CSV table of C-alpha atoms in Angstrom, one decimal:
chain,number,residue,atom,x,y,z
W,1,UNK,CA,-16.4,29.6,3.3
W,2,UNK,CA,-19.0,30.2,0.5
W,3,UNK,CA,-19.4,28.1,-2.2
W,4,UNK,CA,-17.7,25.3,-0.3
W,5,UNK,CA,-20.0,22.2,0.1
W,6,UNK,CA,-20.4,21.2,3.8
W,7,UNK,CA,-19.3,17.3,4.8
W,8,UNK,CA,-20.9,15.3,6.7
W,9,UNK,CA,-17.9,13.7,8.2
W,10,UNK,CA,-19.9,11.4,10.6
W,11,UNK,CA,-21.5,9.6,7.4
W,12,UNK,CA,-17.6,9.0,5.9
W,13,UNK,CA,-15.5,5.5,6.7
W,14,UNK,CA,-12.4,5.9,8.7
W,15,UNK,CA,-9.4,6.9,6.1
W,16,UNK,CA,-11.8,9.8,4.5
W,17,UNK,CA,-13.1,11.0,7.9
W,18,UNK,CA,-9.6,11.3,9.3
W,19,UNK,CA,-8.2,12.7,6.2
W,20,UNK,CA,-11.3,15.4,6.0
W,21,UNK,CA,-10.6,16.3,9.9
W,22,UNK,CA,-6.8,16.3,9.5
W,23,UNK,CA,-6.0,17.2,5.6
W,24,UNK,CA,-2.1,17.4,6.7
W,25,UNK,CA,-2.8,13.6,7.0
W,26,UNK,CA,-3.4,13.2,3.5
W,27,UNK,CA,0.3,12.4,2.4
W,28,UNK,CA,0.9,10.5,5.4
W,29,UNK,CA,-2.0,8.3,4.0
W,30,UNK,CA,-0.1,8.5,0.7
W,31,UNK,CA,3.3,7.6,1.7
W,32,UNK,CA,1.7,4.6,3.8
W,33,UNK,CA,0.0,3.4,0.8
W,34,UNK,CA,3.2,3.6,-1.3
W,35,UNK,CA,4.6,1.6,1.7
W,36,UNK,CA,2.5,-1.2,1.4
W,37,UNK,CA,2.7,-1.3,-2.5
W,38,UNK,CA,6.2,-1.8,-2.3
W,39,UNK,CA,6.1,-4.2,0.4
W,40,UNK,CA,3.7,-6.1,-1.8
W,41,UNK,CA,5.5,-5.7,-4.6
W,42,UNK,CA,9.0,-6.9,-2.8
W,43,UNK,CA,6.9,-10.3,-1.6
W,44,UNK,CA,5.1,-11.0,-4.3
W,45,UNK,CA,6.0,-10.1,-7.4
W,46,UNK,CA,9.8,-9.0,-7.1
W,47,UNK,CA,12.4,-10.4,-8.9
W,48,UNK,CA,16.3,-9.4,-8.8
W,49,UNK,CA,16.0,-6.2,-11.5
W,50,UNK,CA,18.6,-3.8,-13.0
W,51,UNK,CA,18.6,-0.5,-11.0
W,52,UNK,CA,17.4,1.5,-13.7
W,53,UNK,CA,14.3,-0.7,-14.5
W,54,UNK,CA,13.9,-0.9,-10.5
W,55,UNK,CA,13.8,3.0,-10.6
W,56,UNK,CA,11.4,3.1,-13.4
W,57,UNK,CA,9.2,0.3,-11.5
W,58,UNK,CA,9.2,2.3,-8.4
W,59,UNK,CA,8.3,5.5,-10.7
W,60,UNK,CA,5.0,3.8,-12.0
W,61,UNK,CA,4.2,2.5,-8.2
W,62,UNK,CA,4.5,6.2,-7.0
W,63,UNK,CA,2.2,7.2,-10.1
W,64,UNK,CA,0.1,4.5,-9.5
W,65,UNK,CA,-0.7,4.8,-5.7
W,66,UNK,CA,-2.0,8.3,-6.6
W,67,UNK,CA,-5.1,6.7,-8.2
W,68,UNK,CA,-5.6,4.3,-5.1
W,69,UNK,CA,-4.9,7.4,-2.8
W,70,UNK,CA,-8.1,8.7,-4.2
W,71,UNK,CA,-10.0,5.3,-4.4
W,72,UNK,CA,-9.4,5.3,-0.8
W,73,UNK,CA,-10.7,8.8,0.1
W,74,UNK,CA,-13.9,7.4,-2.2
W,75,UNK,CA,-14.0,4.6,0.7
W,76,UNK,CA,-12.5,1.8,-1.4
W,77,UNK,CA,-10.7,-0.7,1.2
W,78,UNK,CA,-7.4,0.0,-0.2
W,79,UNK,CA,-5.5,0.3,3.3
W,80,UNK,CA,-6.8,-2.8,3.9
W,81,UNK,CA,-6.4,-4.9,0.9
W,82,UNK,CA,-2.9,-3.9,1.1
W,83,UNK,CA,-2.5,-5.0,4.7
W,84,UNK,CA,-4.1,-8.8,4.3
W,85,UNK,CA,-2.1,-8.6,1.0
W,86,UNK,CA,1.0,-8.2,2.9
W,87,UNK,CA,0.3,-10.3,5.2
W,88,UNK,CA,-0.6,-13.4,3.3
W,89,UNK,CA,2.5,-12.6,1.2
W,90,UNK,CA,4.5,-12.2,4.0
W,91,UNK,CA,3.6,-15.8,5.4
W,92,UNK,CA,3.8,-17.9,2.0
W,93,UNK,CA,7.4,-15.8,1.7
W,94,UNK,CA,8.1,-17.3,5.4
W,95,UNK,CA,6.7,-20.9,4.4
W,96,UNK,CA,8.6,-21.3,1.2
W,97,UNK,CA,11.9,-20.4,2.9
W,98,UNK,CA,10.9,-22.9,5.9
W,99,UNK,CA,10.3,-25.7,3.2
W,100,UNK,CA,13.7,-25.0,1.1
W,101,UNK,CA,15.3,-24.9,4.7
W,102,UNK,CA,13.9,-28.6,5.2
W,103,UNK,CA,14.8,-29.7,1.7
W,104,UNK,CA,18.2,-28.7,1.8
W,105,UNK,CA,18.9,-30.2,4.9
W,106,UNK,CA,17.9,-33.5,3.6
């Protein structure tokens, strides 16, 4: 194809390489970023919200994840940071629940 620049796939990091080699994986990467963002939001920042506000938050999250997807394709460690954030917030939430149980018992 003329007019299309060649991409040196070997010089890319793991995520852009996967998407460059198989463009259909792009939607799965985006959905993974969205899923991890929802988990991080729910673990770290979510309070009980009314349904309409929750829908608005999730719509904003879906739109914001588009920016994170393109940053991930440029080599930013978005997926890695979301995975680490999920782990850290999960451990924090688990410790909080254990502490509340201990305080309730006595």
